[in-house]
PDB file of C-alpha atoms and ligand atoms in Angstrom:
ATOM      1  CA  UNK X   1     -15.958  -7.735   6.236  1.00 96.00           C
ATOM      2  CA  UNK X   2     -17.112  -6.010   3.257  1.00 95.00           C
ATOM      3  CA  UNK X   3     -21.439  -5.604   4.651  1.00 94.00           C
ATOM      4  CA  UNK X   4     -19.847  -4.329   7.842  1.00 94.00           C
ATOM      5  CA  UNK X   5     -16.497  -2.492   7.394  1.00 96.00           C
ATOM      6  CA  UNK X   6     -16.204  -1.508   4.063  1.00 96.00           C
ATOM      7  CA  UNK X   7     -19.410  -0.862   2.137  1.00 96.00           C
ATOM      8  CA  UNK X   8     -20.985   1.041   4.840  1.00 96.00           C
ATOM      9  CA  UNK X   9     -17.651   3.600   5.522  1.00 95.00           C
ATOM     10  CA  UNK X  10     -18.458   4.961   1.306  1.00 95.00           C
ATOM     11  CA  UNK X  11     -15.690   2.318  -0.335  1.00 97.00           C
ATOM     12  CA  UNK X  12     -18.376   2.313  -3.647  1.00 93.00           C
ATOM     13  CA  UNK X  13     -15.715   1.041  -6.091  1.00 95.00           C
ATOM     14  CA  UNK X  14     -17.197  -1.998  -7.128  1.00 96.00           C
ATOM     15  CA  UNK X  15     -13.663  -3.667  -8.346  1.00 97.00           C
ATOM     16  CA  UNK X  16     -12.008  -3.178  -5.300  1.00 98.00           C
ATOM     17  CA  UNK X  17     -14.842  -4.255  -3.171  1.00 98.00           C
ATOM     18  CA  UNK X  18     -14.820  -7.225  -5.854  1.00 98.00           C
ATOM     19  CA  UNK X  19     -11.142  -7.792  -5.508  1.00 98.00           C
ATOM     20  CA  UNK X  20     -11.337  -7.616  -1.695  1.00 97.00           C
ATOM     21  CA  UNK X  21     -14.132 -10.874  -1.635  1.00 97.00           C
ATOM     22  CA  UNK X  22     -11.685 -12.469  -3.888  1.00 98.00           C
ATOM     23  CA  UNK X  23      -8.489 -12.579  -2.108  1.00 98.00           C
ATOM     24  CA  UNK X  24      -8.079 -14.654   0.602  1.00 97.00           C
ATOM     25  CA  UNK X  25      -6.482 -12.598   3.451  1.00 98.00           C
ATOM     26  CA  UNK X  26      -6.002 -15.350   5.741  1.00 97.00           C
ATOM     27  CA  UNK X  27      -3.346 -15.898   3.419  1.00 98.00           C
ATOM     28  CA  UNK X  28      -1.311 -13.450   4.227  1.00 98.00           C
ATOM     29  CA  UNK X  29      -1.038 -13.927   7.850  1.00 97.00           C
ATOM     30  CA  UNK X  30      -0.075 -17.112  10.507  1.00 97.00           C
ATOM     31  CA  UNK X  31      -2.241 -19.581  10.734  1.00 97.00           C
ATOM     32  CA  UNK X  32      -2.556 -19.131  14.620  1.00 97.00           C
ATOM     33  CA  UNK X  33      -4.273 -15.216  13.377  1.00 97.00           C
ATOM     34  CA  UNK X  34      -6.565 -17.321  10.919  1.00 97.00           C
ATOM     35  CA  UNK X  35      -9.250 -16.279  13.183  1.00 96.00           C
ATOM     36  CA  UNK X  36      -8.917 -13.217  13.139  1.00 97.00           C
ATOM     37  CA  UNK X  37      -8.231 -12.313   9.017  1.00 96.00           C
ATOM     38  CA  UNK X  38     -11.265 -10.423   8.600  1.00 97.00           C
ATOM     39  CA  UNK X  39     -11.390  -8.336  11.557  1.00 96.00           C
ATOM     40  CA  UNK X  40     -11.881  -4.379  11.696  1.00 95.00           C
ATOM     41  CA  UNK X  41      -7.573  -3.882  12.920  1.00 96.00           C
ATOM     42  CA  UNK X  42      -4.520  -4.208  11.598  1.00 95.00           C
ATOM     43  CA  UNK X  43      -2.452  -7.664  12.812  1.00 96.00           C
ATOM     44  CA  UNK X  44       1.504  -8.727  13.164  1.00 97.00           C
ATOM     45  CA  UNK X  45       3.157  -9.902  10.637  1.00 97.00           C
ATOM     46  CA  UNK X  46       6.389 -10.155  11.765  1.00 96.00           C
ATOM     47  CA  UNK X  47       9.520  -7.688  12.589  1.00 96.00           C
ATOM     48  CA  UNK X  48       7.105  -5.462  13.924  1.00 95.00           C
ATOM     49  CA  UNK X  49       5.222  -4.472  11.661  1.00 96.00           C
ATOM     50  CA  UNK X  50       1.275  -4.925  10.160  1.00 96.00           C
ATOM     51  CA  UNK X  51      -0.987  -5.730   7.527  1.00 97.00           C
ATOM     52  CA  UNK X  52      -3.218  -2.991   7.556  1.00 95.00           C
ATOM     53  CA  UNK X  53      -7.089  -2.851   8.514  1.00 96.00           C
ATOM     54  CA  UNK X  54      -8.870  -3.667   5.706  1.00 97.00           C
ATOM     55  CA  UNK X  55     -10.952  -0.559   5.768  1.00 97.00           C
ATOM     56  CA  UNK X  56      -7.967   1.454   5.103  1.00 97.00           C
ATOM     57  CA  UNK X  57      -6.385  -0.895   2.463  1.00 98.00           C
ATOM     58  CA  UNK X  58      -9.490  -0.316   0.447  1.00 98.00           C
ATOM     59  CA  UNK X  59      -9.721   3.715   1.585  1.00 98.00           C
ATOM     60  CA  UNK X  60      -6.232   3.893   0.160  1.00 98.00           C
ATOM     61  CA  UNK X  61      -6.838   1.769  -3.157  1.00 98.00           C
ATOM     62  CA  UNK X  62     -10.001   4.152  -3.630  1.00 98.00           C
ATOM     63  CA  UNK X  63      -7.756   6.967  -3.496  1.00 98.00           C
ATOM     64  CA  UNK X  64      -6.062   5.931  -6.168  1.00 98.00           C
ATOM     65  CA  UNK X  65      -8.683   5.871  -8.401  1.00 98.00           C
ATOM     66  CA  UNK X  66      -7.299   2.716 -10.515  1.00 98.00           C
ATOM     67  CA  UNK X  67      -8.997   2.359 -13.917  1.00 96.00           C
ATOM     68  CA  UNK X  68      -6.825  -1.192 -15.066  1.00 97.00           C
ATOM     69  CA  UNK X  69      -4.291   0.148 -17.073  1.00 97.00           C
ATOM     70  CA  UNK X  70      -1.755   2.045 -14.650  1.00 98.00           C
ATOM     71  CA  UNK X  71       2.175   1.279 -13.965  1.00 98.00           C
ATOM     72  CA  UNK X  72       1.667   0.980  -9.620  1.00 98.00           C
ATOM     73  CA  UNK X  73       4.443   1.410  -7.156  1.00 98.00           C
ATOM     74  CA  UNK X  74       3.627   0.476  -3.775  1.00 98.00           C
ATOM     75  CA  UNK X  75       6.256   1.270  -0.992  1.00 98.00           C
ATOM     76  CA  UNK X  76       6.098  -1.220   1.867  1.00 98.00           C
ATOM     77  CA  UNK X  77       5.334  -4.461   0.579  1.00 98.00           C
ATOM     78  CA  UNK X  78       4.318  -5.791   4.123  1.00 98.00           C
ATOM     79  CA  UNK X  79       2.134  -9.473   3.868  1.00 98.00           C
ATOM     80  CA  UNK X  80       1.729  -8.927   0.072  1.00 98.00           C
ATOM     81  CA  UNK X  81      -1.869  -8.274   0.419  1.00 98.00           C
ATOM     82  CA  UNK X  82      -2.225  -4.996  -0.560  1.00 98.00           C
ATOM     83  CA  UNK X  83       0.214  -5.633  -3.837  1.00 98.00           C
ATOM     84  CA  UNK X  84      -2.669  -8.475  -4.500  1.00 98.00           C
ATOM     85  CA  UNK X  85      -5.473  -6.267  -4.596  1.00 98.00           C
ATOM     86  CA  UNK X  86      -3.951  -3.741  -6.460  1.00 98.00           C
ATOM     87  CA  UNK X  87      -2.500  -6.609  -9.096  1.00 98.00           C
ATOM     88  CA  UNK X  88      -6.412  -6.984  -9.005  1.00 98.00           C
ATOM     89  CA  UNK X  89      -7.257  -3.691 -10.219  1.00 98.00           C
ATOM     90  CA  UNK X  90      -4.077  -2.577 -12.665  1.00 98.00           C
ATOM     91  CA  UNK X  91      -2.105  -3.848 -15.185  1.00 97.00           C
ATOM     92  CA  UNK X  92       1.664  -3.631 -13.576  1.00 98.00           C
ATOM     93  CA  UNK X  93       2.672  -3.696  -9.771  1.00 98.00           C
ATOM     94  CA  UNK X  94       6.066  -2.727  -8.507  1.00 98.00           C
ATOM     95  CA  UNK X  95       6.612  -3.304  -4.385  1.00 98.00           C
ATOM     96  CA  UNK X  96       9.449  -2.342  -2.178  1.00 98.00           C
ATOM     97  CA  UNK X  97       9.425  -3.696   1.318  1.00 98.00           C
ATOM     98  CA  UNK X  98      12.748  -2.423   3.559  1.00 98.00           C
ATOM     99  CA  UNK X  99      12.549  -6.310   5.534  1.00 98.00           C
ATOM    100  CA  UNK X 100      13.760  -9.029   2.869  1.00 98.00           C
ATOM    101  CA  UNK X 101      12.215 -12.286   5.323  1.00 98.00           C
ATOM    102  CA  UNK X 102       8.538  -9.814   4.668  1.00 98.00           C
ATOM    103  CA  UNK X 103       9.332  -9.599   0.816  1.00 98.00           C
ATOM    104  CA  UNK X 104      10.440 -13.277   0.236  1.00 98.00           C
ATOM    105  CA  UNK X 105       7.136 -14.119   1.996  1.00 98.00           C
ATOM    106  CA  UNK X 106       5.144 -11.685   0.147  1.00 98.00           C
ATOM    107  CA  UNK X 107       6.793 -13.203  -3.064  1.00 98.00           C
ATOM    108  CA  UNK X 108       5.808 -16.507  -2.261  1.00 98.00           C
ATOM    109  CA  UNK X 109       2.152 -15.696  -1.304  1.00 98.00           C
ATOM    110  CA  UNK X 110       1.846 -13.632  -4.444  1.00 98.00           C
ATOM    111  CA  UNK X 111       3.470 -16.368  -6.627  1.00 98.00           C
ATOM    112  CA  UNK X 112       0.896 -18.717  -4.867  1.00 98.00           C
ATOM    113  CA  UNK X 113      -2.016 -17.345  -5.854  1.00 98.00           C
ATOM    114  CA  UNK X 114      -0.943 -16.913  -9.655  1.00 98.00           C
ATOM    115  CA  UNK X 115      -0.665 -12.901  -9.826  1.00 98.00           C
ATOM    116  CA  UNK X 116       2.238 -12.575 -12.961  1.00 98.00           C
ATOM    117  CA  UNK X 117       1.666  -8.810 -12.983  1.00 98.00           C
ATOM    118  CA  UNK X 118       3.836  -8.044  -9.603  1.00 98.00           C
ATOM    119  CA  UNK X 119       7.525  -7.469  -9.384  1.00 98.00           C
ATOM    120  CA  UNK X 120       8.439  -7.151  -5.373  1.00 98.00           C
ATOM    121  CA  UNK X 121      12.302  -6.007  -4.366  1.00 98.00           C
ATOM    122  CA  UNK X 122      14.196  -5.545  -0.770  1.00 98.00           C
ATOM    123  CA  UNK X 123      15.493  -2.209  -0.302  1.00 98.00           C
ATOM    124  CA  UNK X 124      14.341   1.803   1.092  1.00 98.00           C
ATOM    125  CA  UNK X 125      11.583   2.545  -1.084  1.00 98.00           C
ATOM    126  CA  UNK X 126      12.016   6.367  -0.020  1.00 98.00           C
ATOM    127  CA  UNK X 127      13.913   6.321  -2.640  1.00 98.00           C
ATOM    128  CA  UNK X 128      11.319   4.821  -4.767  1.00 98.00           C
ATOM    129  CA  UNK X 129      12.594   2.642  -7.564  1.00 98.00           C
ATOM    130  CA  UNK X 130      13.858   4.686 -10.138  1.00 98.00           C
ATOM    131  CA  UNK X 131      14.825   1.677 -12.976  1.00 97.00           C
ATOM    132  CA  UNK X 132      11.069   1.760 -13.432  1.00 98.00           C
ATOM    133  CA  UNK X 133      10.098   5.104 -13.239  1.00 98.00           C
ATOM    134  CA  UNK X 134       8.018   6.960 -14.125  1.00 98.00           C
ATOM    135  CA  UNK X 135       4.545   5.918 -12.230  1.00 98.00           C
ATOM    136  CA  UNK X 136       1.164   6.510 -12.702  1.00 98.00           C
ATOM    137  CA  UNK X 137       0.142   5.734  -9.085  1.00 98.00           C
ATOM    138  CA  UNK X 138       2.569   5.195  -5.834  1.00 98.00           C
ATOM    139  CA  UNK X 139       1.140   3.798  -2.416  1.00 98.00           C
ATOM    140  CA  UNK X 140       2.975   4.437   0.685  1.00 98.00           C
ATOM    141  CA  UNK X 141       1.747   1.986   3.429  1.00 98.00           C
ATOM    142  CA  UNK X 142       3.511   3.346   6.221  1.00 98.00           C
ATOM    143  CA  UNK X 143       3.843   6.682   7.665  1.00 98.00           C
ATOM    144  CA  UNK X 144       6.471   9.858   6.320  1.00 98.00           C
ATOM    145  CA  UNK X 145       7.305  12.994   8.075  1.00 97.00           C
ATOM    146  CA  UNK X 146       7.419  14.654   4.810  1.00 97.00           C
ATOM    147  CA  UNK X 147       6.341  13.147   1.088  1.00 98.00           C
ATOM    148  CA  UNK X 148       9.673  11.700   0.088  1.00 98.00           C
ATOM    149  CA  UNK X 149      10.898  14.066  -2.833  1.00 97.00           C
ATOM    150  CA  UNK X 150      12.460  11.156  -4.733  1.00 97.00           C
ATOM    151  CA  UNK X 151       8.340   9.754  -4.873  1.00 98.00           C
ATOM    152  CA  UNK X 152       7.072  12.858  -6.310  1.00 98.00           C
ATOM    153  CA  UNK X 153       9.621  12.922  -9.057  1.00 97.00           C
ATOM    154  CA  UNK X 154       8.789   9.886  -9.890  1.00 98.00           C
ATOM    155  CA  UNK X 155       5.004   9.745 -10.619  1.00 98.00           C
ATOM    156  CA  UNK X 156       3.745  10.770 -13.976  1.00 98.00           C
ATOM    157  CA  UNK X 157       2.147  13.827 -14.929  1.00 97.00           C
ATOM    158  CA  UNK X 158      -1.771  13.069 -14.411  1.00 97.00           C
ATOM    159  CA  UNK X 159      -0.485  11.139 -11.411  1.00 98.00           C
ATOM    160  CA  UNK X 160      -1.874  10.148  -7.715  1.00 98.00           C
ATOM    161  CA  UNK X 161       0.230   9.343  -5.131  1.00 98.00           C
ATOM    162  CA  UNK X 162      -1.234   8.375  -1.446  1.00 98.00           C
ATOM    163  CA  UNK X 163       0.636   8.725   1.498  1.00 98.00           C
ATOM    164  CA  UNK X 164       0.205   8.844   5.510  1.00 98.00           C
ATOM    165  CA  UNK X 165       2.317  11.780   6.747  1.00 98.00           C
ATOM    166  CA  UNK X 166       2.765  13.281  10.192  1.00 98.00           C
ATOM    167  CA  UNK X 167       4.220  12.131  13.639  1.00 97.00           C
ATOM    168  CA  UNK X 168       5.371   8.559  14.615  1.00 96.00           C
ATOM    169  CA  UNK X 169       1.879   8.259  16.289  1.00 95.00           C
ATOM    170  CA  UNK X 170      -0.533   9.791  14.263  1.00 97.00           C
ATOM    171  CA  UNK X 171      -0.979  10.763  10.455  1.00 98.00           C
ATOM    172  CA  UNK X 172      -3.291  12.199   7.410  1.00 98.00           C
ATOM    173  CA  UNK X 173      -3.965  10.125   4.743  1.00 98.00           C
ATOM    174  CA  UNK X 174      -2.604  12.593   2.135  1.00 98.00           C
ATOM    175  CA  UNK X 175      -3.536  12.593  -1.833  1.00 98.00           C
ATOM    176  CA  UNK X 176      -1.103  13.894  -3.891  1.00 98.00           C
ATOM    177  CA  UNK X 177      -1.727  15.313  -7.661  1.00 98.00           C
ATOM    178  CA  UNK X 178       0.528  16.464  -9.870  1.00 98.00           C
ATOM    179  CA  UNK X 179      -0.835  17.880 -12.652  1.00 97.00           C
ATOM    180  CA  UNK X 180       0.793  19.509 -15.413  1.00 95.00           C
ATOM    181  CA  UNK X 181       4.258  19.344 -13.647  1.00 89.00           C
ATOM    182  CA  UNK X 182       2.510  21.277 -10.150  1.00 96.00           C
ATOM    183  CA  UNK X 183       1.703  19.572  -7.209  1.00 97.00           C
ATOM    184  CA  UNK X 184      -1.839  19.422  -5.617  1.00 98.00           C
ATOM    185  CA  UNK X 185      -2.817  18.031  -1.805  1.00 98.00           C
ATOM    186  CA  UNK X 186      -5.724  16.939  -0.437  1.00 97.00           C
ATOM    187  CA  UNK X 187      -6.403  15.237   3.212  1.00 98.00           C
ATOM    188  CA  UNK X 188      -8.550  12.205   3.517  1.00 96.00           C
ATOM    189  CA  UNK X 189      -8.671  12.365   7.594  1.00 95.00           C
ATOM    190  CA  UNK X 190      -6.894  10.504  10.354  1.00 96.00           C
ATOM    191  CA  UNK X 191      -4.637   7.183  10.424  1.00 96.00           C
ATOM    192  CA  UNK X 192      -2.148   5.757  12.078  1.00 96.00           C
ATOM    193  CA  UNK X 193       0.544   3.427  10.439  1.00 96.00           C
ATOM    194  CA  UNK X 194       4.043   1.918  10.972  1.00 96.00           C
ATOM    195  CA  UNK X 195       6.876   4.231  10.389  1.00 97.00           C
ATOM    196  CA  UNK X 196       8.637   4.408   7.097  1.00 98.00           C
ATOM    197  CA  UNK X 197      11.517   3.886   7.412  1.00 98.00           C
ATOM    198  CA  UNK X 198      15.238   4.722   5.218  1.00 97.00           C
ATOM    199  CA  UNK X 199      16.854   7.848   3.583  1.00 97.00           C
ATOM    200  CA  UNK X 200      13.772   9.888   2.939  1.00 96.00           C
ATOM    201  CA  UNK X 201      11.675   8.639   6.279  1.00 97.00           C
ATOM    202  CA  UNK X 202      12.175   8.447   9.334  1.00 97.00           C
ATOM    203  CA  UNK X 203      15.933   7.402  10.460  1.00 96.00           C
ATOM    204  CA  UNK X 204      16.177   4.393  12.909  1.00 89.00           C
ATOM    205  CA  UNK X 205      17.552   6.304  15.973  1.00 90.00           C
ATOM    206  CA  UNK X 206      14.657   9.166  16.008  1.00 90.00           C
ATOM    207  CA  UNK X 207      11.821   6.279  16.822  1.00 88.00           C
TER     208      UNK X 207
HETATM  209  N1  SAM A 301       0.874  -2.981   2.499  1.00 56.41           N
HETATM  210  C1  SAM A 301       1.121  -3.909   3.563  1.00 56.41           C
HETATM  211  C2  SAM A 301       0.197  -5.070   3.577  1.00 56.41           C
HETATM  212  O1  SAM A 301      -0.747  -5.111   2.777  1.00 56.41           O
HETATM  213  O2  SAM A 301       0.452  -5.982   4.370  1.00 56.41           O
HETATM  214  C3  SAM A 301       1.145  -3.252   4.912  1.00 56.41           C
HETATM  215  C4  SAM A 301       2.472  -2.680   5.173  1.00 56.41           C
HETATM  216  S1  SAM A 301       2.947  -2.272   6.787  1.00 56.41           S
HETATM  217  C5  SAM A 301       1.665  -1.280   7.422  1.00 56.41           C
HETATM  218  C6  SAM A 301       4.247  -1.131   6.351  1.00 56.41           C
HETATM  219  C7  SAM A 301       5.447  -1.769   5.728  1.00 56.41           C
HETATM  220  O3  SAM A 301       6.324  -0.743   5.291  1.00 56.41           O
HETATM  221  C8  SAM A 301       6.245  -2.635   6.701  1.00 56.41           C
HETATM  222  O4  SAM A 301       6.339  -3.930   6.214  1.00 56.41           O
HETATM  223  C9  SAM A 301       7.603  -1.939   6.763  1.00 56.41           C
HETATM  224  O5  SAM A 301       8.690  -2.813   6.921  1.00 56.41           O
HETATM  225  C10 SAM A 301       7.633  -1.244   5.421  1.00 56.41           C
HETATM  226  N2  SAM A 301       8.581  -0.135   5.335  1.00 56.41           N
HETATM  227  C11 SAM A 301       8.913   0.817   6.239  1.00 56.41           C
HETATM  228  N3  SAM A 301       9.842   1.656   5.749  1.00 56.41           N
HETATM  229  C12 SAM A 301      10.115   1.225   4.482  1.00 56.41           C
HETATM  230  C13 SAM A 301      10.983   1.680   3.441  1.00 56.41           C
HETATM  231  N4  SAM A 301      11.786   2.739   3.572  1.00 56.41           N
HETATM  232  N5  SAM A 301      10.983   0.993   2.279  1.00 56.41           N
HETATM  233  C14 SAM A 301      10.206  -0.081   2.093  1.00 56.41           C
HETATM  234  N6  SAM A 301       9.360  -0.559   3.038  1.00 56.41           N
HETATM  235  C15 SAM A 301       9.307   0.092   4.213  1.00 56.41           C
END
């Protein structure tokens, strides 16, 4: 996975490419998908939704630009996997995931493989999660119309926050700075993710 998919598409980070032959991904998935845990796609997880091709897990964690001492919110917990990896690379992990059966799974899988450093809750992370506020990163795994507000008022100044944003089929992988108090946006290309979904996202009757 990493020769073939990663490496070769300019992921140079050598912790996350580190992190990413650490953690078992066939964890995060059924059994019956064993098979298939390394593949170049995204695969079900349940209630519709993914855990995201790797390539972009590790596109989006390089976005970040994670030096091991940052506060992380992640919006859309998912399988957990992406919370692992970035409990790899930084010191404090905060997940929201809108489907409790996903986060109780995630929970356990994290709690599994020993990761103390990740705190995942059930709820509309559009709204991010303020009690913890502010952040020095925030990952949004699945795709906005717009960047939630309620996100960019809570990262930090010197802050990064990555997001997919544009129609229910098709997004940009956007990279959002804000530096002293303004906000600056840069496209990393094409992607397509799972809607988000809640206040802030897309509402349940427009999919
Ligand atoms: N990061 C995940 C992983 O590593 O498996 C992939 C996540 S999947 C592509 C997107 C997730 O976002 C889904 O589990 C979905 O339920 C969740 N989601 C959608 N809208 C949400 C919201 N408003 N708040 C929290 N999670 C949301």
């Amino acid at each position: 996975m990493i020769r073939i998919q990663i490496e070769p598409r300019g992921i140079t980070d050598k912790r996350i490419l580190e992190a990413m032959r650490k953690i078992p991904r066939e964890k995060f998935i059924e059994e019956k998908l064993w098979s298939s845990a390394y593949e170049d796609h995204p695969l079900p997880i349940g209630e519709g939704q993914t855990i995201s091709q790797p390539y972009i897990v590790a596109l989006m964690t390089q976005c970040l630009n994670l030096k091991g001492n940052e506060k992380v919110l992640e919006i859309g917990t998912g399988s957990g996997y992406q919370s692992a990896i970035l409990a790899e690379l930084t010191k404090e992990v905060y997940s929201v995931e809108r489907f409790a059966v996903l986060s109780e799974k995630a929970k356990t899988v994290i709690e599994e493989l020993g990761y103390k450093n990740v705190q995942i809750f059930t709820g509309d992370g559009t709204v991010g999660l303020r009690d913890f506020s502010p952040y020095d990163r925030i990952i949004v795994t699945a795709a906005a119309h717009e960047i939630p507000s309620a996100l960019v008022e809570q990262l930090n100044d010197n802050g990064i926050l990555v997001i997919p944003v544009g129609s229910l089929y098709s997004q940009e992988l956007i990279v959002v700075e804000k530096k002293a108090g303004k906000i600056y946006k840069n496209s990393e290309g094409g992607c397509v993710f799972v809607p988000l979904i809640g206040k802030y996202g897309w509402q349940a009757n427009e999919l």
